[in-house]
C-alpha atoms as one frame of an Amber mdcrd trajectory, in Angstrom:
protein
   0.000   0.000   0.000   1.121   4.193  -0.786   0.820   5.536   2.175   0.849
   9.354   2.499   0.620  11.429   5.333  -1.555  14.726   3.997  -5.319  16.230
   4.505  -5.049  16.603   0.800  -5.656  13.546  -1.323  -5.831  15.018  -5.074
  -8.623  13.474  -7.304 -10.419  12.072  -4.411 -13.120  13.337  -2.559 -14.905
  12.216   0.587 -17.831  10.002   0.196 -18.878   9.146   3.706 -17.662  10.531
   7.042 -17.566  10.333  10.069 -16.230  12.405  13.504 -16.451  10.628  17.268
 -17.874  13.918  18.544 -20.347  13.068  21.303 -23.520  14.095  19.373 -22.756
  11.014  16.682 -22.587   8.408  19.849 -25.685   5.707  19.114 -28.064   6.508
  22.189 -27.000   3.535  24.793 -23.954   2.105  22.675 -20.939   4.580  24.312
 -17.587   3.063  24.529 -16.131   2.893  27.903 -13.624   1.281  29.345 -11.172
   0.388  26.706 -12.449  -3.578  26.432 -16.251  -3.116  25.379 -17.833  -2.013
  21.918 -19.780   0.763  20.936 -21.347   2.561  18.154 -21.314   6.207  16.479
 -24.147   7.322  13.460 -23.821  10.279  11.188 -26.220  10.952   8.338 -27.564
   6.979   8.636 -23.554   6.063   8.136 -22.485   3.674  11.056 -19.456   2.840
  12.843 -18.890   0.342  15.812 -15.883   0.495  18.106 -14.323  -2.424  20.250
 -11.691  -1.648  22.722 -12.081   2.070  22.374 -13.293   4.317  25.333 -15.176
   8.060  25.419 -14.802   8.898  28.910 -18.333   8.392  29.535 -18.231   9.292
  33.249 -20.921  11.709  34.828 -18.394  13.903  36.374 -16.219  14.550  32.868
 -17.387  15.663  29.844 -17.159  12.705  27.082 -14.251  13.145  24.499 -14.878
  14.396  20.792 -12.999  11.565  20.190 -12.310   7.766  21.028  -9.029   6.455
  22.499  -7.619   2.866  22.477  -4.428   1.212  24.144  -4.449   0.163  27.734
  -2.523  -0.190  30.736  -1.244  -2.811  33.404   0.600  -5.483  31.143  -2.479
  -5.180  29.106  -2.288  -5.513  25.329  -5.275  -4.874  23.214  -6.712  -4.636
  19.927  -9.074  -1.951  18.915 -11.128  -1.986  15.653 -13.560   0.734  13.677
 -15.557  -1.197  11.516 -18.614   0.017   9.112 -21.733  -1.833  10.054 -22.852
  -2.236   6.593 -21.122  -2.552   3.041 -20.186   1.004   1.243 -21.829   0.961
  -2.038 -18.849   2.884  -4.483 -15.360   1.749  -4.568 -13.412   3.542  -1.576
  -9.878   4.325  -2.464  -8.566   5.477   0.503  -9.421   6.293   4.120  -8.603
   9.330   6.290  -7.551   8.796   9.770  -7.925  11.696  11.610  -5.622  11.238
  14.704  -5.099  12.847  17.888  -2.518  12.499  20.220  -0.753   8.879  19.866
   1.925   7.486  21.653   3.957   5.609  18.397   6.101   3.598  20.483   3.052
   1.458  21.946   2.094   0.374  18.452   2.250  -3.253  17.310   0.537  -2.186
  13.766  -1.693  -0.569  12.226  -4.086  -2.010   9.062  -7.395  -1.498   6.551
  -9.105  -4.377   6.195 -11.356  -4.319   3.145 -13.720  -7.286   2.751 -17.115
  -8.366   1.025 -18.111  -9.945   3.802 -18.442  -8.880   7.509 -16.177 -11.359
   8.944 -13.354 -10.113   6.865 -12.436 -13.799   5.822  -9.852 -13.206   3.205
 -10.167  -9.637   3.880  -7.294  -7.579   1.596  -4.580  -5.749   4.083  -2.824
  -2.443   3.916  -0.322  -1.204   6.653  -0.121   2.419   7.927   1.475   3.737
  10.476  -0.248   6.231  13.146   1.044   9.798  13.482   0.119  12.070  16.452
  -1.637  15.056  15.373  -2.086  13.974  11.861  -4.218  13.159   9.332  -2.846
   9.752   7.432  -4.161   8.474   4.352  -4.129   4.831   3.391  -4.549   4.095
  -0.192  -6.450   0.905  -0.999  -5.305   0.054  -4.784  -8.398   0.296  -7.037
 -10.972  -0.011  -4.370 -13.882  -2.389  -4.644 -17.913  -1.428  -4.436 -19.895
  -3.116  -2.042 -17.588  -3.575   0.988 -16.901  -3.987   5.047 -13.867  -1.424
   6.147 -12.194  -2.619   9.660  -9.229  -0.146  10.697  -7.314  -2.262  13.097
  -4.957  -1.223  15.924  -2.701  -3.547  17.941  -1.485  -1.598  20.687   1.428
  -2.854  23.503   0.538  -2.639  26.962   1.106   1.493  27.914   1.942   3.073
  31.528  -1.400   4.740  30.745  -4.770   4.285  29.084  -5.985   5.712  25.582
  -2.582   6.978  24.388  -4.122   6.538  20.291  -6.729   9.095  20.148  -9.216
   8.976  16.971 -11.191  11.775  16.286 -12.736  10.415  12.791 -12.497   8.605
   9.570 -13.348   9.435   5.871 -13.447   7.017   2.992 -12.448   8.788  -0.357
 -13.620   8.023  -3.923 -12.260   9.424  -7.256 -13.889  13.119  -7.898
């Protein structure tokens, strides 16, 4: 896979988008905790979350964004997967992310399948970049299918030290 690291992708445009600002958080499906799942909506497009967290505690106001990686020996793996098929061919996705601790990072991956269990799912590598925007190319792109964005994370001295604050899956203009 190309990777660049830009907000500008030329000839592409955004076809479906997404931010983890609080208002997009599916009533009753936050994610807390760093080991559950949860869900955002914007405009009828879906997202769920494992191992992510919002800081959904009465006392704090919830993040505009969800954060993955944990603590205490604990690895994890976090995934942002669409909850139904995208209907064009998506070329690349836009990872909008926050703060991120690089060092704590196993790997980072698209999955692109036809199928929701990503059986034989195609692969492309990125790497995270605090503060940054990073665009994964995906080849030729395919109509009609899942998108998983997978991060294996080490075991941190803290918790949530990847922060996402959203995703946007290109097509040609």
């Amino acid at each position: 896979c190309v990777e660049t690291v830009s907000s500008e992708t030329p000839d592409l445009v955004a076809y479906k988008t997404l931010s983890f600002a609080k208002e997009n958080v599916v009533s009753g499906k936050v994610p807390s905790g760093y080991t559950g799942t949860g869900q955002y909506s914007d405009n009828g497009f879906v997202i769920n979350t494992s191992n992510f967290n919002s800081n959904p505690s009465k006392n704090i106001p919830q993040w505009d964004s969800v954060k993955c990686g944990r603590k205490d020996g604990n690895a994890s793996v976090a995934t942002l997967t669409t909850d139904s098929t995208i209907d064009k061919a998506i070329l690349a996705v836009q990872i909008d992310f926050g703060s991120v601790t690089v060092g704590k990072i196993n790997s980072c991956k698209v999955l692109v399948s036809p199928n929701s269990n990503f059986e034989g799912a195609a692969e492309y590598e990125f790497k995270a970049q605090s503060g940054r925007v990073v665009d994964v190319a995906l080849g030729e792109g395919a109509e009609n299918c899942y998108y998983r964005i997978v991060i294996d994370c080490q075991a941190g001295s803290a918790n949530g030290f990847v922060e996402v604050k959203g995703l946007s899956f290109l097509i040609a203009k």
